[in-house]
mmCIF file of C-alpha atoms and ligand atoms in Angstrom:
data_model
loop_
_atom_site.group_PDB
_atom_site.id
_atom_site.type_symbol
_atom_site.label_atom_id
_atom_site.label_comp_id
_atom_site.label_asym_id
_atom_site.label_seq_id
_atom_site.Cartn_x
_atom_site.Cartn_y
_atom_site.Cartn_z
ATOM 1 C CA UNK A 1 -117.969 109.461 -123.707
ATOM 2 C CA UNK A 2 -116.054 112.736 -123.331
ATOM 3 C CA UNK A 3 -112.435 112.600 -124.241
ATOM 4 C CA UNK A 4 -109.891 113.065 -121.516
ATOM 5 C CA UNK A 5 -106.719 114.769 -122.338
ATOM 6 C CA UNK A 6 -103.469 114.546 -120.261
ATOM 7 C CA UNK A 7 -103.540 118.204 -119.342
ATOM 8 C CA UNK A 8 -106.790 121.041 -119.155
ATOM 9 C CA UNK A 9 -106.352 124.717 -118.464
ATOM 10 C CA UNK A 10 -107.547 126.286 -115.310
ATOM 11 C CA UNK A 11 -109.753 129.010 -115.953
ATOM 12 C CA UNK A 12 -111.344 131.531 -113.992
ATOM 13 C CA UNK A 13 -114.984 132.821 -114.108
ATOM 14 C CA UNK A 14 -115.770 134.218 -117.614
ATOM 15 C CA UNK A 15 -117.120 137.563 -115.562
ATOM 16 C CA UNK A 16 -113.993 137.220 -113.299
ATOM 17 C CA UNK A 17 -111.852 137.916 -116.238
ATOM 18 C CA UNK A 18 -114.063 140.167 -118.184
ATOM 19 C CA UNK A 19 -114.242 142.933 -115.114
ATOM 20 C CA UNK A 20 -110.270 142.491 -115.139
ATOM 21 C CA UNK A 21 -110.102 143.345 -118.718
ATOM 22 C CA UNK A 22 -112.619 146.132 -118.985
ATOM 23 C CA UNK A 23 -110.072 148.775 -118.053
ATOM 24 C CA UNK A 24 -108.386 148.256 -121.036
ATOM 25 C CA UNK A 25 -111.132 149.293 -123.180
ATOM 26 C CA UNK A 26 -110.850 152.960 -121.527
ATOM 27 C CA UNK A 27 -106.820 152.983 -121.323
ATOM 28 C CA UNK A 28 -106.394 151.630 -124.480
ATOM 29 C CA UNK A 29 -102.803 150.464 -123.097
ATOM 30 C CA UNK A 30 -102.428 146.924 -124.218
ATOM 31 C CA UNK A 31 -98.700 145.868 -123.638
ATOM 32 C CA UNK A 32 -95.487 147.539 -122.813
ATOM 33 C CA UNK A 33 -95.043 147.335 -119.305
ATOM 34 C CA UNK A 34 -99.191 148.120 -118.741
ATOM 35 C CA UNK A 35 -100.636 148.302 -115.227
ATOM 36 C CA UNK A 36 -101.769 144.649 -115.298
ATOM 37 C CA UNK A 37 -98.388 143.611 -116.379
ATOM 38 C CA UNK A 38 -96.707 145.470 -113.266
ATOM 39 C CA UNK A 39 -99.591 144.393 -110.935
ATOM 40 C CA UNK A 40 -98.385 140.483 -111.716
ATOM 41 C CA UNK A 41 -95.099 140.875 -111.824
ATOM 42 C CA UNK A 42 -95.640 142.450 -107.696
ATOM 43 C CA UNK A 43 -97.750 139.995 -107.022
ATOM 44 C CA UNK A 44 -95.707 136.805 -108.304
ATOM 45 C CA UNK A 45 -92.990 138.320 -106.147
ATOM 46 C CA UNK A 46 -95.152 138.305 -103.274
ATOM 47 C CA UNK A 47 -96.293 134.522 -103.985
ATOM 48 C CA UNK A 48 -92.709 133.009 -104.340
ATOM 49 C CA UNK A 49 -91.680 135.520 -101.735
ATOM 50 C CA UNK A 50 -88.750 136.896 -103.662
ATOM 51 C CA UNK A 51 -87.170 140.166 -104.396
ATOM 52 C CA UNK A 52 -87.015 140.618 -108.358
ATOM 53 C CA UNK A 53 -89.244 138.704 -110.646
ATOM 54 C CA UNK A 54 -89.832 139.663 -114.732
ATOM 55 C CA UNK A 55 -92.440 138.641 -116.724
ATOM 56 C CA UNK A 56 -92.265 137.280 -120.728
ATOM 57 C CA UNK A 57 -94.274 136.278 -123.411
ATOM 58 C CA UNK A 58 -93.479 133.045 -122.957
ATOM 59 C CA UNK A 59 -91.443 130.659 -120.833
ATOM 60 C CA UNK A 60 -88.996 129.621 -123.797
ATOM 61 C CA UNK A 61 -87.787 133.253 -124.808
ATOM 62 C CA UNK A 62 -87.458 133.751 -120.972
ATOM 63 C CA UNK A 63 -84.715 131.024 -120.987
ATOM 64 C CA UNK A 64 -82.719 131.949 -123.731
ATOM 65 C CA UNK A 65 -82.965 135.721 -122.039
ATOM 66 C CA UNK A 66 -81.564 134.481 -118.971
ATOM 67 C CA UNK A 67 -78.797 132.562 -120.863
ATOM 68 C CA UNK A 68 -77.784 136.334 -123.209
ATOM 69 C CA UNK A 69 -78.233 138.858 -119.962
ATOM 70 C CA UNK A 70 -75.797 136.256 -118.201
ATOM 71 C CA UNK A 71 -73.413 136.643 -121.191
ATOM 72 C CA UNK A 72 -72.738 133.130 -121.609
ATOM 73 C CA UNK A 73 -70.074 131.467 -123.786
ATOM 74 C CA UNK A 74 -69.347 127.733 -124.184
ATOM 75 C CA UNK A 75 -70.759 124.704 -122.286
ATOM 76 C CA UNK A 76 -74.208 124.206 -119.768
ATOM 77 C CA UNK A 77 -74.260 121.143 -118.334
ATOM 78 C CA UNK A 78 -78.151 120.042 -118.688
ATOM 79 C CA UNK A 79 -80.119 116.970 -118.808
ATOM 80 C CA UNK A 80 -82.237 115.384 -122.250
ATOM 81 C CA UNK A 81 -84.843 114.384 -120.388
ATOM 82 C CA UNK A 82 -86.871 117.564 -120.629
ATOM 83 C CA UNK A 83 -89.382 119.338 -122.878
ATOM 84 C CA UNK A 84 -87.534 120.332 -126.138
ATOM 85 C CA UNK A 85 -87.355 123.717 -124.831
ATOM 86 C CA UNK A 86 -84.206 123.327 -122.220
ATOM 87 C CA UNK A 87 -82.300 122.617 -124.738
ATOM 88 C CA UNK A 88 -83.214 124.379 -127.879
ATOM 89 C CA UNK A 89 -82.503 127.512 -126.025
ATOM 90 C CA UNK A 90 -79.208 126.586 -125.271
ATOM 91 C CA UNK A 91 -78.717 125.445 -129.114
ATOM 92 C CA UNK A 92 -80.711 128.604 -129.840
ATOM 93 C CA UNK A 93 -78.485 130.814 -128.122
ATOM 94 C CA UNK A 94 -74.931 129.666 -129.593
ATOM 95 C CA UNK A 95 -74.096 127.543 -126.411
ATOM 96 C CA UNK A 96 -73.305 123.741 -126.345
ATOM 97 C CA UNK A 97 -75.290 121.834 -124.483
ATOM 98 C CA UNK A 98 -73.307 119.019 -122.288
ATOM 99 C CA UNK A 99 -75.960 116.279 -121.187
ATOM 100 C CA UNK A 100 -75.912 114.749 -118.050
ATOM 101 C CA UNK A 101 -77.612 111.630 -117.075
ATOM 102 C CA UNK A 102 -80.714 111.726 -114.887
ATOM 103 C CA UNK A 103 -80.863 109.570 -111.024
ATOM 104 C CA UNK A 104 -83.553 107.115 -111.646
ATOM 105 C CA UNK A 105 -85.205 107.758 -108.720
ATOM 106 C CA UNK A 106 -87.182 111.796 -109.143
ATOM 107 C CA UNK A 107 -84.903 111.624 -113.052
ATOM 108 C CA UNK A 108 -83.634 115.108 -112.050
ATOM 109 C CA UNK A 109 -80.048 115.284 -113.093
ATOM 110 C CA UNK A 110 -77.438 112.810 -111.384
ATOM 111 C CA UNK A 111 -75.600 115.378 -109.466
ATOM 112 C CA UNK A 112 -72.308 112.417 -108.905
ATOM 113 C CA UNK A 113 -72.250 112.877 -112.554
ATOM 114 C CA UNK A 114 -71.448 116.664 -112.903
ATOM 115 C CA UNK A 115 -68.361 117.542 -112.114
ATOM 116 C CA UNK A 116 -67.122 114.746 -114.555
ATOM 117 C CA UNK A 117 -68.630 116.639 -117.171
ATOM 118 C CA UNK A 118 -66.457 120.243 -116.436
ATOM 119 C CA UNK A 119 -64.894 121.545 -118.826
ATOM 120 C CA UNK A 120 -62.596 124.869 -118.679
ATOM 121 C CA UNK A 121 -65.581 125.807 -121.746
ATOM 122 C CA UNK A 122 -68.028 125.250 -118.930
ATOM 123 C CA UNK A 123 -69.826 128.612 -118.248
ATOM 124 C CA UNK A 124 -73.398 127.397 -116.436
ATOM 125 C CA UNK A 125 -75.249 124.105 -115.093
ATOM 126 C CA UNK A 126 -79.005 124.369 -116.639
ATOM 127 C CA UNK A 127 -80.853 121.195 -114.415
ATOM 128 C CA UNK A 128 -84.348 120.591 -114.743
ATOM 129 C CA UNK A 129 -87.384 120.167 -112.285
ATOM 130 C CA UNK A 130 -88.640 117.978 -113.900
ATOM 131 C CA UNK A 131 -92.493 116.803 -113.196
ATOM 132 C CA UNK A 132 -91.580 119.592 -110.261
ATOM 133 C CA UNK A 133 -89.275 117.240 -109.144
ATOM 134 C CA UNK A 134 -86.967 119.544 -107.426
ATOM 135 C CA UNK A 135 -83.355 118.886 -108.152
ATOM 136 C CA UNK A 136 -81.017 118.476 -105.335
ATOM 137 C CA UNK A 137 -80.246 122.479 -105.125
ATOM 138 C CA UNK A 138 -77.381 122.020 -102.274
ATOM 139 C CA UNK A 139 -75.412 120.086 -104.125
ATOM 140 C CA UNK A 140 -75.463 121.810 -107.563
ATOM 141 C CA UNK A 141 -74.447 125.081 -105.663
ATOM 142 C CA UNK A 142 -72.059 123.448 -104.373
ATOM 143 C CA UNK A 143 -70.340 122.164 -107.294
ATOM 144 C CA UNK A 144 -70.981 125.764 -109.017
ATOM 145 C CA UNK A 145 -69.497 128.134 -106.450
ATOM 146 C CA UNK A 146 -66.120 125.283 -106.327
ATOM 147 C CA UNK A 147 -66.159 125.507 -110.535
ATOM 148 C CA UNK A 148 -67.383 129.407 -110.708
ATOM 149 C CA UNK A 149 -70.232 128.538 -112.638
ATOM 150 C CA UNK A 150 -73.697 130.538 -113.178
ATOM 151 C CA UNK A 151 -77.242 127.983 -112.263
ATOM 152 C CA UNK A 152 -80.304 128.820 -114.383
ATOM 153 C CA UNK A 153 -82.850 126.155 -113.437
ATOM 154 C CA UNK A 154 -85.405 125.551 -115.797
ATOM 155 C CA UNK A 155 -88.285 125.351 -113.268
ATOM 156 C CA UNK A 156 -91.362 125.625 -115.931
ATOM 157 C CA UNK A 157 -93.095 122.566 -113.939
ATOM 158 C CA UNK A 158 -92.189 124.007 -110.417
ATOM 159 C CA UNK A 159 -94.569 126.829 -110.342
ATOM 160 C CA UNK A 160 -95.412 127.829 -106.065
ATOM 161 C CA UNK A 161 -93.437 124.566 -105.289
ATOM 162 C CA UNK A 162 -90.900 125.442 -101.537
ATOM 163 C CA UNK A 163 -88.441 123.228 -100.346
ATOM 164 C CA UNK A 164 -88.098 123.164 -96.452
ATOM 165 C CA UNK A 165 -90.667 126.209 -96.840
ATOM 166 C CA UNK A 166 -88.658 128.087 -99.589
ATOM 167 C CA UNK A 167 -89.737 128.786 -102.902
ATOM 168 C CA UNK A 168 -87.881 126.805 -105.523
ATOM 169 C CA UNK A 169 -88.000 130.498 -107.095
ATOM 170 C CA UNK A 170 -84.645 131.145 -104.617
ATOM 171 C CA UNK A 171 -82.172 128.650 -105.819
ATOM 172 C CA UNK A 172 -79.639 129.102 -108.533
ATOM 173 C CA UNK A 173 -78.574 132.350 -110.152
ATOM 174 C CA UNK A 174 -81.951 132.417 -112.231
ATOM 175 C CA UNK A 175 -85.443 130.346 -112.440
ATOM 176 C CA UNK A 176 -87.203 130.123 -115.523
ATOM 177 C CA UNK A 177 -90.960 129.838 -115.009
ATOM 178 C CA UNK A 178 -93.847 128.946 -117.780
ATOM 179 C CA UNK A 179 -96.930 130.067 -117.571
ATOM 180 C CA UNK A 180 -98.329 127.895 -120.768
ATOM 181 C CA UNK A 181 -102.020 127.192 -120.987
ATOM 182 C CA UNK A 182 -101.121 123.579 -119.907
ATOM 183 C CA UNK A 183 -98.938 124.602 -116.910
ATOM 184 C CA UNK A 184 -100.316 124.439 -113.111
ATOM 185 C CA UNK A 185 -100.449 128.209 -113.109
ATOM 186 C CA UNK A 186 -101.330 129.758 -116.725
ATOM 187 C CA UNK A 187 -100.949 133.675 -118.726
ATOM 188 C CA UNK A 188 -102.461 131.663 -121.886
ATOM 189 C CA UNK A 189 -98.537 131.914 -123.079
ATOM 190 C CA UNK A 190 -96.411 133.567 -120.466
ATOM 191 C CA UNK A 191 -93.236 133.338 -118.277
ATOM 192 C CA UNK A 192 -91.252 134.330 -116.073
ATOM 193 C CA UNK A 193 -87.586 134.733 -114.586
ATOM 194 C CA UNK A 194 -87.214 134.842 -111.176
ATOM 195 C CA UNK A 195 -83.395 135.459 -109.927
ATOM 196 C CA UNK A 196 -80.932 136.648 -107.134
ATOM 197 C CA UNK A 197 -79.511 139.865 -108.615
ATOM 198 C CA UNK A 198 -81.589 143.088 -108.568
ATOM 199 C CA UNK A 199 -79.078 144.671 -110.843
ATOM 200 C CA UNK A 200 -80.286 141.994 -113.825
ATOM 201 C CA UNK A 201 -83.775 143.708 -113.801
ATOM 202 C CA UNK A 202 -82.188 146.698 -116.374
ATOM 203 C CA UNK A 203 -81.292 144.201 -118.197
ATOM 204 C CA UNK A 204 -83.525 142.049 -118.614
ATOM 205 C CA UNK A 205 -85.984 144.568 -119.441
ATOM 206 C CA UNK A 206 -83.350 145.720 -122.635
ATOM 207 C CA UNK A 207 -83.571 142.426 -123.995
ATOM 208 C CA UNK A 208 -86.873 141.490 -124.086
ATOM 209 C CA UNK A 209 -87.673 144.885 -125.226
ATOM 210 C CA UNK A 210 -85.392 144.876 -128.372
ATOM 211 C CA UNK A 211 -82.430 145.283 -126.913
ATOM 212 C CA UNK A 212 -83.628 149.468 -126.933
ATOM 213 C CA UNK A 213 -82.104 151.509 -124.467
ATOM 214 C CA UNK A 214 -83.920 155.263 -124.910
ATOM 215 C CA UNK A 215 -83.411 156.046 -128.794
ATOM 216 C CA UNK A 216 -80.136 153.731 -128.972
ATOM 217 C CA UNK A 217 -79.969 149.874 -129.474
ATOM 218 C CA UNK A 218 -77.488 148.278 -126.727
ATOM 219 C CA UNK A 219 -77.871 144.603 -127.303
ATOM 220 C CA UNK A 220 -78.860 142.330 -130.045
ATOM 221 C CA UNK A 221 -81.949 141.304 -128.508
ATOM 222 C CA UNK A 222 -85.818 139.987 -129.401
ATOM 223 C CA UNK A 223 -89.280 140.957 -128.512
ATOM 224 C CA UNK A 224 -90.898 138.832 -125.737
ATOM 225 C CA UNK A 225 -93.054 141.406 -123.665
ATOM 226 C CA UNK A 226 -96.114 139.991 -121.789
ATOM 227 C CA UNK A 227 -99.227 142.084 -122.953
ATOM 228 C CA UNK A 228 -102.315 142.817 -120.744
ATOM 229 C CA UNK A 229 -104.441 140.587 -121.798
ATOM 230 C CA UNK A 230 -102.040 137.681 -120.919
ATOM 231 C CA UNK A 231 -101.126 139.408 -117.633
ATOM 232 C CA UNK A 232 -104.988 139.871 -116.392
ATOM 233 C CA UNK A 233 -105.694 135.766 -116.999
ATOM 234 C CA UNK A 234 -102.353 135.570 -114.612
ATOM 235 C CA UNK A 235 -104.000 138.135 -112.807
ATOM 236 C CA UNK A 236 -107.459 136.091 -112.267
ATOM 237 C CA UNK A 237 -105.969 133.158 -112.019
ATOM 238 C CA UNK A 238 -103.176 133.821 -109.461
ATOM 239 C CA UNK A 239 -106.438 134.301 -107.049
ATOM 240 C CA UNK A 240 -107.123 130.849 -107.111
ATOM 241 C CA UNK A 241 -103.868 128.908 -107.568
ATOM 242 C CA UNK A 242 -104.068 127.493 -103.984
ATOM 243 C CA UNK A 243 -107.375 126.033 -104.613
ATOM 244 C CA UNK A 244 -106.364 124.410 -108.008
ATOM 245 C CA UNK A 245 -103.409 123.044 -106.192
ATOM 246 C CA UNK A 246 -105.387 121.364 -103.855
ATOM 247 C CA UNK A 247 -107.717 119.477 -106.225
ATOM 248 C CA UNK A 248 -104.941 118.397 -108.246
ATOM 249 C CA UNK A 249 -103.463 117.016 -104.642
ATOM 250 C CA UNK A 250 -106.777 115.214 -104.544
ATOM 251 C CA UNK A 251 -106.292 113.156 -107.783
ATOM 252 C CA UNK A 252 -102.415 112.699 -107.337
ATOM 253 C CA UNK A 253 -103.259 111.033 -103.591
ATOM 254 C CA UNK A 254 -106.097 108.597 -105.424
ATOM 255 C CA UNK A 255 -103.495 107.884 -108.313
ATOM 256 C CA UNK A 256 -101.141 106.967 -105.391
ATOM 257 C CA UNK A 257 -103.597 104.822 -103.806
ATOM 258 C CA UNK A 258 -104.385 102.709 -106.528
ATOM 259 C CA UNK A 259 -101.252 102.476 -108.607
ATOM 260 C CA UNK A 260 -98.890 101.968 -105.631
ATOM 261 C CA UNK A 261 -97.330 98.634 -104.544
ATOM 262 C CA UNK A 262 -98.293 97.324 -108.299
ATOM 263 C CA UNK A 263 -95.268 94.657 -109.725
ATOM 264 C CA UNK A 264 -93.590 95.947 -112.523
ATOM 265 C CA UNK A 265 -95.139 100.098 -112.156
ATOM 266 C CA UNK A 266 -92.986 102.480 -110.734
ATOM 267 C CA UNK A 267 -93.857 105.575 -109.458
ATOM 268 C CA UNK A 268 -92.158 108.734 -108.047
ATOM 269 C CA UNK A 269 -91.571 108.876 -104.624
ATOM 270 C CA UNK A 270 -92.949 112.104 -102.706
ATOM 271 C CA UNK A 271 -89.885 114.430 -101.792
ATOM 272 C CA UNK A 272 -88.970 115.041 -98.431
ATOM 273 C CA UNK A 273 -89.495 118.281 -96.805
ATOM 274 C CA UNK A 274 -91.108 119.386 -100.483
ATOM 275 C CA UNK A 275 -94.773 121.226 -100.525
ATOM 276 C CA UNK A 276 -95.964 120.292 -104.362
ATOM 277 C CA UNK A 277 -97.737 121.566 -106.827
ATOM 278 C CA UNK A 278 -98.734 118.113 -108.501
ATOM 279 C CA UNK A 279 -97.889 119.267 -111.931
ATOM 280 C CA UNK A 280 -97.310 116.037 -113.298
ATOM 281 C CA UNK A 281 -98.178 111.719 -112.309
ATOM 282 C CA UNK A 282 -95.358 110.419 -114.000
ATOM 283 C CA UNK A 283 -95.583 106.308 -114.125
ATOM 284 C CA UNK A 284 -92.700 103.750 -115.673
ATOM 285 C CA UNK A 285 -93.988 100.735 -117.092
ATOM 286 C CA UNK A 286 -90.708 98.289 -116.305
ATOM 287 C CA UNK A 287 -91.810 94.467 -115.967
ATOM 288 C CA UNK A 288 -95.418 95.216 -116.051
ATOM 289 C CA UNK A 289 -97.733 92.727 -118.044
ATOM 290 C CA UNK A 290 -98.564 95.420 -120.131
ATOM 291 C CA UNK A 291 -95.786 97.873 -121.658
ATOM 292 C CA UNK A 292 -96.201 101.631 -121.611
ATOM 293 C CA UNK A 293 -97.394 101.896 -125.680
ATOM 294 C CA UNK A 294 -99.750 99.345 -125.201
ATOM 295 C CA UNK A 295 -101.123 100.759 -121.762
ATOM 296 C CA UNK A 296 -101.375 104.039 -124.318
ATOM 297 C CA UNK A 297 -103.408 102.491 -126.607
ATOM 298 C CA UNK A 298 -105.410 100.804 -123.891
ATOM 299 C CA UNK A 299 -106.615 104.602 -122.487
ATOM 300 C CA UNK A 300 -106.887 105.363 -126.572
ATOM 301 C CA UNK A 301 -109.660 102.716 -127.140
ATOM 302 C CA UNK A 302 -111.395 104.785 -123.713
ATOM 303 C CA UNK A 303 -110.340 108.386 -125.040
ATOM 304 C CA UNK A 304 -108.168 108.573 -123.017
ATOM 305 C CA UNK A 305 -105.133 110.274 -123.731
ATOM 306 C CA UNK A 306 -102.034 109.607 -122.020
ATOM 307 C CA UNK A 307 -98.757 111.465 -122.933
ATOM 308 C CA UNK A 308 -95.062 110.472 -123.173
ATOM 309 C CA UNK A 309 -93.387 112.804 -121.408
ATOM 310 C CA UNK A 310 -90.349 112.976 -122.164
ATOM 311 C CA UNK A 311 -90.082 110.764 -124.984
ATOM 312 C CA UNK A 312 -87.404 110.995 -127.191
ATOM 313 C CA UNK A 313 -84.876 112.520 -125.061
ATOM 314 C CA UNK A 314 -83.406 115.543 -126.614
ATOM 315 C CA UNK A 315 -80.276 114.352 -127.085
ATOM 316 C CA UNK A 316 -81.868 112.094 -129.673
ATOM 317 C CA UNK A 317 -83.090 114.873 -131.897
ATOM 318 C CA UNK A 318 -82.377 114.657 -135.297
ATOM 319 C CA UNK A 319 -81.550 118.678 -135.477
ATOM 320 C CA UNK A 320 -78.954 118.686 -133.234
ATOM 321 C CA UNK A 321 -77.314 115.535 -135.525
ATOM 322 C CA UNK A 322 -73.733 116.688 -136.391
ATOM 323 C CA UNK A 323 -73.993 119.936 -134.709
ATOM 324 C CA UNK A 324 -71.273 118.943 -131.260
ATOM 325 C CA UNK A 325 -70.362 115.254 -129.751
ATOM 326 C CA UNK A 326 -74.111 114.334 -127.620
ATOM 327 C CA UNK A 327 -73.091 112.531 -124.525
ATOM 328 C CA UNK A 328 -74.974 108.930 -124.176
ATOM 329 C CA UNK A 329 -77.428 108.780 -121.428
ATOM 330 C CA UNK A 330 -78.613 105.504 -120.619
ATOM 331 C CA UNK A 331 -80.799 106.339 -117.809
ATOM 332 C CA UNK A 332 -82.725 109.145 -119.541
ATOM 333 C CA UNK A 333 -82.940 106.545 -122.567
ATOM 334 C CA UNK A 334 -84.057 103.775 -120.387
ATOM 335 C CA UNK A 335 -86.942 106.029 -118.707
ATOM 336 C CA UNK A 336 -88.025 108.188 -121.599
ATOM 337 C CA UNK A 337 -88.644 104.608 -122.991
ATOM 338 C CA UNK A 338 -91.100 103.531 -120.447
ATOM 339 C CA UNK A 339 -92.866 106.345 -118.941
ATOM 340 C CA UNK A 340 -96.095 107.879 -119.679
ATOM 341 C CA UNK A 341 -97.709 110.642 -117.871
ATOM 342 C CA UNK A 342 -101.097 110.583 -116.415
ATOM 343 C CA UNK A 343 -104.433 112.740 -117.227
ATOM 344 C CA UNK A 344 -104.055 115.480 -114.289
ATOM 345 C CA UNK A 345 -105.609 118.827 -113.942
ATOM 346 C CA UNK A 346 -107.661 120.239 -111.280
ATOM 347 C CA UNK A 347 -111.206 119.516 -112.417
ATOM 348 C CA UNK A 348 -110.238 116.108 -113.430
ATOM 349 C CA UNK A 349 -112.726 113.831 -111.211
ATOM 350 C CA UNK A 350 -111.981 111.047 -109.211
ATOM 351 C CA UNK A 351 -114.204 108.931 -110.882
ATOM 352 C CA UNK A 352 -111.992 109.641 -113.918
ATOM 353 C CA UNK A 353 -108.854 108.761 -111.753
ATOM 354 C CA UNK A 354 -109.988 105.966 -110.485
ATOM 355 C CA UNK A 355 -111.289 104.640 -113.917
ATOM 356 C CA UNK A 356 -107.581 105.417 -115.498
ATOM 357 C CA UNK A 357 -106.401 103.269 -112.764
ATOM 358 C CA UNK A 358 -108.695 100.514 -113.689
ATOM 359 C CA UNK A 359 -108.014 100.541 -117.624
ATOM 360 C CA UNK A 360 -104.546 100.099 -116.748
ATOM 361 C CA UNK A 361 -104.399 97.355 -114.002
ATOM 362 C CA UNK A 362 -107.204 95.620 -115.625
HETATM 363 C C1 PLP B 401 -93.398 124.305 -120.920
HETATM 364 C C2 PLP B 401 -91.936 124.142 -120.770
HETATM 365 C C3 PLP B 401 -91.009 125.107 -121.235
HETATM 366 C C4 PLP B 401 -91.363 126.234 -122.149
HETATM 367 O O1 PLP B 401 -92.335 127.056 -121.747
HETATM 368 P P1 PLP B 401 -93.250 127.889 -122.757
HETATM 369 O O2 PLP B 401 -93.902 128.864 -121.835
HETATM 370 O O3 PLP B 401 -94.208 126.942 -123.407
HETATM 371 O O4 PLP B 401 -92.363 128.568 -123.749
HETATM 372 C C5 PLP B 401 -89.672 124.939 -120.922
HETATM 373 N N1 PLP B 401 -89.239 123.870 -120.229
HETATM 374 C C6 PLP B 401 -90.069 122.907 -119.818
HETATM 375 C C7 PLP B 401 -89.515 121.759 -119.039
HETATM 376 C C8 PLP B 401 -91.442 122.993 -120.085
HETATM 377 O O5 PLP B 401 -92.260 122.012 -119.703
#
């Protein structure tokens, strides 16, 4: 039997990609700011139907760029349930990260809990889409234009998502996108920062460019260009994004079918006036007859592999031990102890979904 993994990256045609790439052999221009690179970056600010979007290496060195062009100091309010990413590049980038508990109903951040959390160090909020869960955007502008604080919203999971038909690409200052090989719209590594002020485009460029400004170095900077190779997958598989989206609709609705109205499995409820991208079926095992390790070893004995995400949270990391005073979370703690995350891509079949389902109400 074939092994099933949580996550499988959409590809396009093998000739699709190879006619995108043959150019390259004759221009022998292979990153810095090539004509695939600047084709995407138009095009992905056609798609989320925004003014300024820049493209990275990766979604991670994106984040802590949009933390250094902001020239942050002090606290960002942010939330441990997340991929270790959120917060590393807070850590990474000399800030302290303040951790706010999650709601228990989508587990974006509790936005009652906030302003309890403001400090006059308190430079930036940094919430989470989590699952492409999209965070309650009114509110935390609301709070940030009363406190004068910056929003970068980490939005790696909320790739073509719009609430009340606008992008999720719109809110906040600045919204960091990944374009990971396991992410609902892939580079093979890539990212992207999409945000409100054209004047941060300069800048942005500096610093993932080595902080090199003509001959002279301006800023202390990295490297974290997107080469062409990288762009012409996004490229390829930009083209079929809304089909991809659409099959993974098809396995979230028979997941939701079959796992809904179940004692003791909880699921996320669909978002009102939200068009998804199913990135992620996020399910909490809390009274079931089965717990969520042993439901993970259940899908092991079938090869199937289930993933806890976002287990620990990151508050619970043992590199941050020592380093500043980590706020307790007990609904992040409570969650990341009980859910597990679902095989979902867009070729996964519905035989395969409905099997999952079966293993685990069996
Ligand atoms: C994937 C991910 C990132 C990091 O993106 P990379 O492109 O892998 O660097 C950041 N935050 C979250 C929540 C993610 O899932």
């Amino acid at each position: 039997m074939s092994q099933i993994n949580v996550t499988r990256s959409s590809m396009p045609e093998y000739k699709e990609y190879c006619e995108e790439i043959k150019e390259l052999w004759e221009s022998r221009w292979l990153t810095n700011n090539g004509k695939k690179h600047n084709q995407l970056e138009n095009e992905l600010e056609r798609y989320f139907n925004t003014e300024n979007v820049t493209l990275f290496v990766n979604g991670h060195l994106a984040l802590e760029i949009a933390l250094a062009s902001l020239k942050l100091k002090g606290e960002v309010i942010t939330t441990p349930f997340t991929f270790a990413s959120t917060t590393q590049a807070i850590v990474h980038s000399g800030l302290t990260p303040v951790f706010c508990d999650i709601n228990d109903i989508d587990y974006t951040i509790d936005t009652d809990k906030i302003e309890n959390l403001i400090t006059e160090k308190t430079c930036a909020i940094m919430p989470v889409h989590v699952y492409a869960n999209i965070c309650d955007t009114e509110k935390i502008q609301k709070i940030a234009d009363k406190y004068k604080l910056k929003v970068i919203y980490d939005a790696a999971h909320a790739f073509g998502v719009t609430k009340d038909n606008i992008s999720v690409a719109c809110f906040g200052d600045i919204s960091m996108f990944s374009f990971h090989a396991t992410k609902v719209f892939n580079t093979i590594e890539g990212g992207a920062l999409a945000y409100k002020d054209s004047n941060l485009k300069e800048s942005l460029n500096i610093f993932k460019n080595f902080g090199q400004q003509g001959e002279d170095i301006t800023e202390i900077a990295v490297n974290a260009k997107m080469n062409e190779f990288a762009a012409a997958m996004g490229i390829c598989n930009l083209r079929h994004i809304d089909g991809e989206i659409e099959k993974r609709k098809k396995v979230v609705e028979h997941y939701r079918r079959l796992l809904s109205n179940v004692q003791g499995i909880k699921l996320c409820p669909e978002q009102k006036g939200i068009k998804s991208n199913y990135a992620y079926f996020p399910v909490v095992f809390d009274g079931y007859k089965y717990n969520r390790d042993e439901i993970i070893e259940k899908l092991g004995r079938e090869n199937i592999f289930a993933r806890k995400y976002f287990y620990p949270c990151t508050n619970e990391f043992s590199a941050y031990k020592d380093l500043f005073k980590i706020q307790d979370t007990p609904v992040a703690k409570y969650i990341a102890q009980r859910v597990l995350t679902l095989p979902l891509y867009a070729d996964l079949s519905i035989e395969d979904a409905e099997r999952i389902c079966n293993i685990i109400l069996k």
